[in-house]
Amino acid sequence: MKCSDLKSKISLYIDGILSDGESRSLDDHLSACPLCREHVNDERQLRRDLGKLGRPSIPPAVVGSIKFALREKVSEGRPSIFSTTVSDWIPMRLMPLGVGIATSLVIGVSFLSMMFAGARSAGEIISSDRGRDTRIMLAPGNSDGANDISPTEYARSRMSVAGESPSINPNGAIVALTRSLVGSRMREDEVVVVANVLSNGLARVTEVVGGDTDPKTVADLERALQTDGSNTPFVPAVMDNRGENVRVVLKFKTVNVSTRTAPKR
Amino acid sequence: MVFTRSMTLDDEEFRSAAAAAQPLSARTTYESELLEKLKANDADAFDRFVDSYSGDVFSLLYRLTENADDAAELTQETFLNAYRSIGRFRGDSGLKTWLFRIAVNESRNRFRWWKRRRRERTISLDATIGDSEMTLSDVIADRGISPEEEVLSRERRAALHAALLDLPIAFREAVILVDIEGLSYEESAIALDIGIGTVKSRISRGREELRRRLKAF
């Protein structure tokens, strides 16, 4: 074995990552070659010395500065109004409603079409009662219906107001309906119906406000309100701290808003 | 160092075997919990993140740049970059290795900038840093080395620094990661974004170059 053949292997030999066979061959050569032994010794010393160079300590002011910068980023990092999930916005935006026999819910659908040609996003759900409004934002483009908040969590967050204002099921049919309207503008700018919300979370349209409402939109709404199963439009009464039957007014409204600014009420 | 003499596979075989055996730089429970909170944008977790790793990142960047101000600035950039990228981090390596990879990229970008500016600099170990009376030698003085251990002579330390600084950047990166920061060859390969065979080659040639330069002192 020539010295030149071993030169490139000495580092691996020192670091202990040569095979047993290669190491034995190198051992044999080293026992007979003082030049290579010197090379190995030099490199071992070099490695030890490099390890002893120590590690410079970071100045505490730098640590503080990095933490501060990250804290700022974290606080700035709150998702924008158009990318926020329902779970973030529903509890935040929902305000207590007034007491009354009839509770009105106004559901608005905003079509966001300014930024991308032809692209429209879901908008907002507005709850109102006796002139006091509560606005709920839906996550635009989240058409798979998977919301982070569960119906139980949402209902729990509105315990104090659910008696007069039934909690919409965040994974339910009304939310899904608003999403289905994204990209397919309603024929009218506004659809208003009166409905009874039942104890099981389903609802039934009892009156259509306005004589010229598109029958197809009303039919879609009726189907959504009566959808059975786990995606009932409202949270069932047992989970929602409300009475067996509550009358609501549902209002669907189309508004065009710029994606560059938050929608104004 | 996790290598043993029994691991005698070539690069490709080695990568496969290592991947099959166990994840490289397997994350600890602490890291897993921390990563989860970082991804959830937990401000306190980012404080812990900085407390846990900023020293390592600064040390690496100091060795790569040999400039305290650059190291401080690049350390902050590394963490801000990590903040922006944490959502995409899949945990294929340890957090420290991942941060080192970002830090190496930051230093490479800075190095290119320096080359563009054709800025020349020489570093004296006796030069003071900023307005302080602290010298470069003071800053890079041994830490964590017990008094019983042999301490490098000032001359040998100066010679090592000068030789390291004179080393081609590719070799310097590999030597710093393996011989100073104590990363394994695998972790260094990840941090440098190169194959493990290239790490072996750069370590071998880097040490050889260092030896050659040190003989001149």
Coordinates of N, CA and C in Angstrom, one line a residue, chain B:
Chain B
M1 N -20.3 12.0 17.7 CA -20.1 11.3 16.4 C -20.8 10.0 16.5
V2 N -21.6 9.7 15.5 CA -22.4 8.4 15.6 C -21.8 7.3 14.7
F3 N -20.8 7.6 14.0 CA -20.3 6.6 13.1 C -19.4 5.6 13.9
T4 N -19.4 4.4 13.4 CA -18.6 3.3 13.9 C -17.8 2.7 12.8
R5 N -16.9 1.9 13.2 CA -16.0 1.3 12.1 C -16.8 0.2 11.3
S6 N -17.9 -0.2 11.9 CA -18.7 -1.3 11.2 C -19.5 -0.7 10.0
M7 N -19.6 0.6 10.0 CA -20.4 1.3 8.9 C -19.4 1.5 7.8
T8 N -19.4 0.6 6.9 CA -18.4 0.7 5.8 C -19.0 0.7 4.4
L9 N -20.1 1.3 4.4 CA -20.9 1.3 3.1 C -20.5 2.5 2.3
D10 N -20.7 2.4 1.0 CA -20.4 3.6 0.2 C -21.6 4.6 0.4
D11 N -21.5 5.7 -0.2 CA -22.4 6.8 0.1 C -23.9 6.4 0.0
E12 N -24.2 5.8 -1.2 CA -25.6 5.5 -1.4 C -26.1 4.5 -0.5
E13 N -25.3 3.4 -0.3 CA -25.7 2.4 0.6 C -25.8 2.9 2.0
F14 N -24.9 3.8 2.3 CA -24.8 4.3 3.7 C -26.1 5.1 4.0
R15 N -26.5 5.9 3.0 CA -27.7 6.7 3.2 C -28.9 5.8 3.4
S16 N -29.0 4.8 2.6 CA -30.2 3.9 2.7 C -30.2 3.2 4.1
A17 N -29.0 2.7 4.4 CA -29.0 1.9 5.7 C -29.3 2.8 6.9
A18 N -28.7 4.0 6.8 CA -28.9 5.0 7.9 C -30.4 5.4 8.0
A19 N -31.0 5.6 6.9 CA -32.4 6.0 6.9 C -33.3 4.9 7.4
A20 N -32.9 3.6 7.1 CA -33.7 2.5 7.5 C -33.5 2.2 9.0
A21 N -32.3 2.5 9.5 CA -32.0 2.2 10.9 C -32.8 3.1 11.8
Q22 N -32.6 4.4 11.7 CA -33.3 5.4 12.5 C -33.2 6.8 11.9
P23 N -34.1 7.6 12.2 CA -34.1 9.0 11.6 C -32.8 9.7 12.0
L24 N -32.2 10.4 11.0 CA -31.0 11.2 11.3 C -31.4 12.2 12.4
S25 N -30.5 12.4 13.3 CA -30.7 13.4 14.3 C -32.1 13.3 14.9
A26 N -32.5 12.1 15.3 CA -33.9 11.9 15.8 C -34.2 13.0 16.8
R27 N -35.4 13.6 16.6 CA -35.8 14.7 17.5 C -36.2 14.1 18.8
T28 N -35.9 14.9 19.8 CA -36.2 14.5 21.2 C -37.7 14.9 21.4
T29 N -38.2 14.5 22.6 CA -39.5 14.9 22.9 C -39.6 16.4 23.1
Y30 N -38.5 16.9 23.7 CA -38.5 18.4 23.9 C -38.6 19.1 22.5
E31 N -37.9 18.6 21.6 CA -37.9 19.2 20.3 C -39.3 19.1 19.6
S32 N -39.8 17.9 19.8 CA -41.1 17.6 19.1 C -42.2 18.6 19.7
E33 N -42.2 18.7 21.0 CA -43.2 19.6 21.7 C -42.9 21.0 21.2
L34 N -41.6 21.4 21.2 CA -41.3 22.8 20.8 C -41.7 23.0 19.4
L35 N -41.4 22.1 18.5 CA -41.8 22.3 17.1 C -43.3 22.5 16.9
E36 N -44.0 21.7 17.7 CA -45.5 21.8 17.6 C -46.0 23.2 18.0
K37 N -45.4 23.7 19.0 CA -45.8 25.0 19.5 C -45.3 26.1 18.6
L38 N -44.1 25.9 18.0 CA -43.6 26.9 17.0 C -44.6 27.0 15.8
K39 N -45.0 25.8 15.4 CA -45.9 25.8 14.2 C -47.3 26.4 14.6
A40 N -47.6 26.4 15.9 CA -48.8 27.0 16.3 C -48.7 28.5 16.6
N41 N -47.5 29.0 16.3 CA -47.2 30.5 16.4 C -47.2 30.9 17.9
D42 N -46.8 30.1 18.7 CA -46.7 30.4 20.2 C -45.5 31.3 20.5
A43 N -45.8 32.5 21.0 CA -44.7 33.4 21.2 C -43.8 32.9 22.3
D44 N -44.2 32.3 23.3 CA -43.3 31.8 24.4 C -42.4 30.7 23.8
A45 N -43.0 29.9 22.9 CA -42.2 28.9 22.3 C -41.0 29.5 21.5
F46 N -41.3 30.6 20.8 CA -40.2 31.2 20.1 C -39.1 31.7 21.0
D47 N -39.5 32.2 22.2 CA -38.5 32.6 23.2 C -37.6 31.4 23.5
R48 N -38.3 30.3 23.8 CA -37.5 29.1 24.2 C -36.6 28.6 23.0
F49 N -37.1 28.8 21.8 CA -36.4 28.4 20.6 C -35.1 29.2 20.5
V50 N -35.2 30.5 20.8 CA -34.0 31.4 20.8 C -33.1 31.0 21.9
D51 N -33.7 30.8 23.1 CA -32.8 30.5 24.2 C -32.0 29.2 24.0
S52 N -32.7 28.2 23.3 CA -32.1 26.9 23.1 C -31.0 26.9 22.0
Y53 N -31.2 27.7 21.0 CA -30.3 27.5 19.8 C -29.6 28.7 19.4
S54 N -29.9 29.9 19.9 CA -29.2 31.1 19.4 C -27.7 31.0 19.6
G55 N -27.3 30.4 20.8 CA -25.8 30.3 21.1 C -25.1 29.5 20.0
D56 N -25.7 28.3 19.7 CA -25.1 27.5 18.7 C -25.0 28.1 17.3
V57 N -26.1 28.8 17.0 CA -26.2 29.5 15.7 C -25.1 30.6 15.6
F58 N -25.1 31.4 16.7 CA -24.1 32.5 16.7 C -22.7 32.0 16.6
S59 N -22.4 30.9 17.4 CA -21.1 30.3 17.4 C -20.7 29.9 16.0
L60 N -21.6 29.2 15.3 CA -21.3 28.7 13.9 C -21.1 29.9 13.0
L61 N -22.0 30.9 13.1 CA -21.8 32.1 12.2 C -20.6 32.9 12.5
Y62 N -20.2 32.9 13.8 CA -19.0 33.6 14.1 C -17.8 32.9 13.5
R63 N -17.8 31.6 13.6 CA -16.7 30.9 12.9 C -16.7 31.0 11.4
L64 N -17.9 31.1 10.9 CA -17.9 31.2 9.4 C -17.6 32.6 8.9
T65 N -17.9 33.6 9.7 CA -17.7 35.0 9.3 C -16.5 35.7 9.9
E66 N -16.1 35.1 11.1 CA -15.1 35.7 11.9 C -15.3 37.2 12.2
N67 N -16.6 37.6 12.3 CA -17.0 38.9 12.6 C -18.2 38.9 13.5
A68 N -18.0 39.6 14.7 CA -19.1 39.5 15.7 C -20.3 40.2 15.2
D69 N -20.2 41.3 14.6 CA -21.4 42.1 14.1 C -22.1 41.3 13.0
D70 N -21.4 40.7 12.1 CA -22.0 39.9 11.0 C -22.7 38.7 11.6
A71 N -22.0 38.1 12.6 CA -22.6 36.9 13.2 C -23.9 37.2 13.9
A72 N -23.9 38.4 14.6 CA -25.1 38.8 15.3 C -26.3 39.0 14.4
E73 N -25.9 39.8 13.3 CA -27.0 40.1 12.3 C -27.5 38.9 11.6
L74 N -26.5 38.0 11.2 CA -27.0 36.8 10.5 C -27.7 35.8 11.4
T75 N -27.4 35.8 12.7 CA -28.1 35.0 13.7 C -29.6 35.4 13.7
Q76 N -29.8 36.7 13.8 CA -31.2 37.2 13.8 C -31.9 36.9 12.4
E77 N -31.1 37.0 11.3 CA -31.7 36.7 10.0 C -32.1 35.2 10.0
T78 N -31.2 34.4 10.6 CA -31.5 32.9 10.6 C -32.8 32.6 11.3
F79 N -33.0 33.3 12.5 CA -34.2 33.0 13.2 C -35.4 33.6 12.5
L80 N -35.3 34.7 11.9 CA -36.5 35.3 11.2 C -36.8 34.4 10.0
N81 N -35.8 33.9 9.3 CA -36.0 33.0 8.2 C -36.6 31.7 8.7
A82 N -36.2 31.2 9.9 CA -36.7 30.0 10.5 C -38.2 30.2 10.8
Y83 N -38.5 31.4 11.3 CA -39.9 31.8 11.6 C -40.8 31.6 10.4
R84 N -40.3 32.2 9.3 CA -41.0 32.1 8.0 C -41.2 30.7 7.5
S85 N -40.2 29.9 7.8 CA -40.1 28.5 7.2 C -40.6 27.4 8.1
I86 N -40.9 27.7 9.3 CA -41.2 26.7 10.3 C -42.4 25.8 9.8
G87 N -43.3 26.4 9.2 CA -44.5 25.7 8.7 C -44.2 24.6 7.7
R88 N -43.1 24.8 7.0 CA -42.7 23.8 6.0 C -41.7 22.8 6.5
F89 N -41.2 23.0 7.7 CA -40.2 22.1 8.2 C -40.9 20.8 8.6
R90 N -40.4 19.7 8.0 CA -41.1 18.4 8.2 C -40.5 17.6 9.3
G91 N -39.4 18.1 9.9 CA -38.8 17.4 11.0 C -37.9 16.2 10.5
D92 N -37.4 16.3 9.3 CA -36.5 15.3 8.8 C -35.1 15.3 9.5
S93 N -34.8 16.4 10.1 CA -33.6 16.5 10.9 C -33.9 17.2 12.2
G94 N -32.9 17.3 13.0 CA -33.1 18.0 14.3 C -33.2 19.4 14.0
L95 N -33.8 20.1 15.0 CA -34.0 21.6 14.8 C -32.7 22.3 14.7
K96 N -31.7 21.9 15.5 CA -30.4 22.5 15.4 C -29.8 22.4 14.0
T97 N -29.9 21.1 13.5 CA -29.3 20.9 12.1 C -30.0 21.7 11.1
W98 N -31.3 21.8 11.2 CA -32.2 22.6 10.3 C -31.8 24.1 10.4
L99 N -31.6 24.6 11.6 CA -31.2 26.0 11.8 C -29.8 26.2 11.2
F100 N -28.9 25.2 11.4 CA -27.5 25.4 10.9 C -27.6 25.5 9.3
R101 N -28.5 24.7 8.8 CA -28.6 24.8 7.3 C -29.0 26.2 6.9
I102 N -30.0 26.8 7.6 CA -30.4 28.1 7.3 C -29.2 29.1 7.5
A103 N -28.5 28.9 8.6 CA -27.4 29.8 8.9 C -26.3 29.7 7.9
V104 N -26.0 28.5 7.4 CA -25.0 28.3 6.4 C -25.4 29.1 5.1
N105 N -26.7 29.0 4.8 CA -27.1 29.7 3.6 C -27.0 31.2 3.8
E106 N -27.4 31.7 5.0 CA -27.3 33.1 5.3 C -25.8 33.6 5.1
S107 N -24.9 32.8 5.6 CA -23.5 33.2 5.6 C -23.0 33.1 4.1
R108 N -23.5 32.1 3.4 CA -23.1 32.0 2.0 C -23.5 33.3 1.2
N109 N -24.8 33.7 1.5 CA -25.3 34.9 0.8 C -24.5 36.1 1.2
R110 N -24.1 36.2 2.4 CA -23.3 37.3 2.9 C -21.9 37.2 2.2
F111 N -21.4 36.0 2.1 CA -20.1 35.8 1.5 C -20.1 36.3 0.1
R112 N -21.2 35.9 -0.6 CA -21.3 36.4 -2.0 C -21.3 37.9 -2.1
W113 N -22.1 38.5 -1.2 CA -22.2 39.9 -1.1 C -20.8 40.6 -0.9
W114 N -20.1 39.9 -0.1 CA -18.8 40.5 0.2 C -17.9 40.4 -1.0
K115 N -18.0 39.3 -1.7 CA -17.2 39.1 -2.9 C -17.6 40.1 -4.0
R116 N -18.9 40.4 -4.0 CA -19.3 41.4 -5.0 C -18.7 42.8 -4.7
R117 N -18.8 43.0 -3.4 CA -18.3 44.4 -2.9 C -16.7 44.4 -3.0
R118 N -16.1 43.3 -3.2 CA -14.6 43.2 -3.2 C -14.0 43.8 -1.9
R119 N -14.8 43.6 -0.9 CA -14.3 44.2 0.4 C -13.2 43.3 1.0
E120 N -12.2 43.9 1.4 CA -11.1 43.1 2.0 C -11.1 43.4 3.5
R121 N -10.8 42.5 4.2 CA -10.7 42.7 5.6 C -9.6 41.8 6.2
T122 N -8.9 42.4 7.2 CA -8.0 41.6 7.9 C -8.4 41.6 9.4
I123 N -8.2 40.6 10.1 CA -8.7 40.6 11.4 C -7.5 40.4 12.4
S124 N -7.5 41.3 13.3 CA -6.5 41.1 14.4 C -7.1 40.6 15.6
L125 N -6.5 39.6 16.2 CA -7.0 39.1 17.5 C -7.0 40.1 18.6
D126 N -6.2 41.1 18.4 CA -6.1 42.2 19.5 C -7.0 43.4 19.2
A127 N -7.7 43.3 18.0 CA -8.6 44.4 17.7 C -9.7 44.4 18.7
T128 N -10.1 45.6 19.1 CA -11.3 45.7 20.0 C -12.5 45.7 19.2
I129 N -13.6 45.2 19.8 CA -14.9 45.1 19.2 C -15.8 46.2 19.5
G130 N -16.2 46.9 18.5 CA -17.2 48.0 18.7 C -16.5 49.1 19.6
D131 N -17.3 49.6 20.6 CA -16.8 50.6 21.5 C -16.2 50.0 22.8
S132 N -16.3 48.7 22.8 CA -15.9 48.0 24.1 C -14.4 47.9 24.0
E133 N -13.9 47.5 25.2 CA -12.4 47.2 25.3 C -12.1 45.7 25.1
M134 N -13.2 45.0 24.8 CA -13.0 43.6 24.6 C -12.4 43.3 23.2
T135 N -11.4 42.4 23.2 CA -10.8 42.1 21.9 C -11.4 40.8 21.4
L136 N -11.1 40.6 20.1 CA -11.5 39.4 19.4 C -11.1 38.1 20.2
S137 N -9.9 38.2 20.7 CA -9.4 37.0 21.5 C -10.2 36.8 22.7
D138 N -10.7 37.9 23.3 CA -11.5 37.7 24.5 C -12.8 37.0 24.2
V139 N -13.4 37.5 23.1 CA -14.7 37.0 22.7 C -14.7 35.5 22.3
I140 N -13.6 35.1 21.7 CA -13.5 33.7 21.2 C -12.7 32.8 22.2
A141 N -12.6 33.4 23.4 CA -11.9 32.6 24.4 C -12.6 31.3 24.7
D142 N -11.9 30.4 25.2 CA -12.5 29.1 25.5 C -13.7 29.2 26.5
R143 N -14.7 28.5 26.1 CA -15.9 28.4 27.0 C -16.2 26.9 27.2
G144 N -16.5 26.6 28.4 CA -16.9 25.2 28.7 C -15.7 24.3 28.8
I145 N -14.5 24.8 28.8 CA -13.4 23.9 28.9 C -12.9 24.0 30.4
S146 N -12.8 22.9 31.0 CA -12.4 22.9 32.4 C -11.0 23.3 32.6
P147 N -10.6 23.9 33.7 CA -9.2 24.3 33.9 C -8.2 23.2 33.8
E148 N -8.7 22.0 34.1 CA -7.8 20.9 34.0 C -7.4 20.5 32.6
E149 N -8.2 20.9 31.7 CA -7.9 20.6 30.3 C -6.8 21.5 29.7
E150 N -6.1 20.9 28.8 CA -5.1 21.7 28.2 C -5.7 22.9 27.4
V151 N -5.1 24.0 27.6 CA -5.6 25.2 26.9 C -4.6 25.6 25.8
L152 N -5.2 25.9 24.7 CA -4.4 26.2 23.6 C -3.5 27.5 23.9
S153 N -2.3 27.5 23.4 CA -1.5 28.7 23.6 C -2.1 29.8 22.7
R154 N -1.8 31.0 23.1 CA -2.3 32.1 22.3 C -1.8 32.1 20.9
E155 N -0.5 31.7 20.7 CA 0.0 31.6 19.4 C -0.6 30.5 18.5
R156 N -0.8 29.4 19.2 CA -1.5 28.3 18.4 C -2.9 28.7 18.0
R157 N -3.6 29.3 18.9 CA -5.0 29.8 18.6 C -5.0 30.8 17.5
A158 N -4.1 31.7 17.6 CA -4.0 32.7 16.5 C -3.7 32.1 15.2
A159 N -2.8 31.1 15.2 CA -2.4 30.4 14.0 C -3.6 29.6 13.4
L160 N -4.3 29.0 14.3 CA -5.5 28.2 13.8 C -6.5 29.1 13.2
H161 N -6.8 30.2 13.9 CA -7.8 31.2 13.3 C -7.4 31.7 12.0
A162 N -6.1 32.1 11.9 CA -5.6 32.6 10.6 C -5.7 31.5 9.5
A163 N -5.3 30.3 9.8 CA -5.4 29.2 8.9 C -6.8 28.9 8.4
L164 N -7.7 28.9 9.4 CA -9.1 28.7 9.1 C -9.7 29.7 8.2
L165 N -9.3 31.0 8.5 CA -9.8 32.1 7.7 C -9.3 32.0 6.3
D166 N -8.1 31.5 6.1 CA -7.5 31.4 4.8 C -8.0 30.2 4.0
L167 N -8.7 29.4 4.6 CA -9.2 28.1 4.0 C -10.3 28.5 3.0
P168 N -10.3 27.8 1.8 CA -11.5 27.9 0.9 C -12.8 27.7 1.7
I169 N -13.8 28.5 1.3 CA -15.0 28.5 2.1 C -15.7 27.1 2.2
A170 N -15.6 26.3 1.1 CA -16.2 25.0 1.2 C -15.6 24.1 2.2
F171 N -14.2 24.2 2.3 CA -13.5 23.3 3.3 C -13.8 23.9 4.7
R172 N -13.8 25.2 4.8 CA -14.0 25.8 6.1 C -15.3 25.5 6.7
E173 N -16.3 25.5 5.9 CA -17.7 25.1 6.4 C -17.7 23.7 7.0
A174 N -17.1 22.8 6.2 CA -17.1 21.4 6.7 C -16.3 21.2 7.9
V175 N -15.1 21.8 8.0 CA -14.2 21.7 9.1 C -14.9 22.3 10.4
I176 N -15.5 23.5 10.2 CA -16.1 24.1 11.3 C -17.3 23.3 11.9
L177 N -18.1 22.7 11.0 CA -19.2 21.9 11.4 C -18.8 20.7 12.2
V178 N -17.8 20.0 11.6 CA -17.5 18.7 12.2 C -16.5 18.8 13.3
D179 N -15.4 19.6 13.1 CA -14.4 19.7 14.1 C -14.6 20.7 15.2
I180 N -15.3 21.7 15.0 CA -15.6 22.7 16.0 C -17.0 22.6 16.6
E181 N -18.0 22.5 15.7 CA -19.3 22.4 16.3 C -19.7 21.0 16.6
G182 N -18.9 20.0 16.2 CA -19.2 18.7 16.6 C -20.3 17.9 16.0
L183 N -20.7 18.4 14.8 CA -21.8 17.7 14.1 C -21.2 16.4 13.5
S184 N -22.1 15.4 13.3 CA -21.7 14.2 12.6 C -21.5 14.5 11.1
Y185 N -21.0 13.6 10.4 CA -20.9 13.7 8.9 C -22.3 13.8 8.3
E186 N -23.2 13.0 8.9 CA -24.6 13.1 8.3 C -25.2 14.4 8.5
E187 N -25.1 14.9 9.8 CA -25.7 16.2 10.1 C -25.1 17.3 9.3
S188 N -23.8 17.2 9.1 CA -23.1 18.2 8.3 C -23.5 18.2 6.8
A189 N -23.8 17.0 6.3 CA -24.3 16.9 5.0 C -25.6 17.6 4.8
I190 N -26.4 17.4 5.8 CA -27.8 18.1 5.8 C -27.6 19.6 5.9
A191 N -26.8 20.0 6.8 CA -26.6 21.5 7.0 C -26.0 22.1 5.8
L192 N -25.1 21.4 5.1 CA -24.4 22.0 4.0 C -25.1 21.7 2.7
D193 N -26.1 20.9 2.7 CA -26.9 20.5 1.6 C -26.0 19.9 0.5
I194 N -25.2 19.0 1.0 CA -24.3 18.2 0.0 C -24.4 16.7 0.4
G195 N -23.8 15.9 -0.4 CA -23.8 14.5 -0.1 C -22.8 14.1 1.0
I196 N -22.9 13.0 1.6 CA -22.0 12.7 2.7 C -20.6 12.4 2.2
G197 N -20.5 11.9 0.9 CA -19.2 11.6 0.3 C -18.5 12.9 0.1
T198 N -19.2 14.0 -0.2 CA -18.6 15.3 -0.4 C -18.1 15.8 1.0
V199 N -18.9 15.6 2.0 CA -18.4 16.0 3.4 C -17.1 15.3 3.7
K200 N -17.0 14.0 3.5 CA -15.8 13.3 3.8 C -14.6 13.9 3.0
S201 N -14.9 14.1 1.7 CA -13.8 14.7 0.9 C -13.4 16.1 1.4
R202 N -14.4 16.9 1.8 CA -14.0 18.3 2.2 C -13.3 18.3 3.5
I203 N -13.7 17.3 4.4 CA -13.0 17.3 5.7 C -11.6 16.9 5.5
S204 N -11.4 15.8 4.7 CA -10.0 15.4 4.4 C -9.2 16.4 3.8
R205 N -9.7 17.1 2.8 CA -8.9 18.1 2.1 C -8.8 19.4 3.0
G206 N -9.8 19.7 3.7 CA -9.8 20.9 4.6 C -8.7 20.7 5.7
R207 N -8.7 19.5 6.3 CA -7.7 19.3 7.3 C -6.3 19.3 6.7
E208 N -6.1 18.7 5.6 CA -4.8 18.7 4.9 C -4.4 20.2 4.6
E209 N -5.3 21.0 4.2 CA -4.9 22.4 3.9 C -4.6 23.1 5.2
L210 N -5.3 22.8 6.2 CA -5.0 23.5 7.5 C -3.6 23.1 8.0
R211 N -3.3 21.8 7.9 CA -2.0 21.3 8.3 C -0.9 22.0 7.5
R212 N -1.1 22.1 6.2 CA -0.1 22.7 5.4 C 0.1 24.2 5.8
R213 N -1.0 24.9 6.0 CA -0.9 26.3 6.4 C -0.3 26.5 7.8
L214 N -0.6 25.6 8.7 CA -0.1 25.7 10.1 C 1.4 25.5 10.1
K215 N 1.9 24.7 9.2 CA 3.4 24.5 9.1 C 4.1 25.7 8.7
A216 N 3.4 26.6 8.1 CA 4.1 27.9 7.7 C 4.2 28.8 8.8
F217 N 3.5 28.6 9.9 CA 3.6 29.5 11.0 C 4.8 29.2 11.9

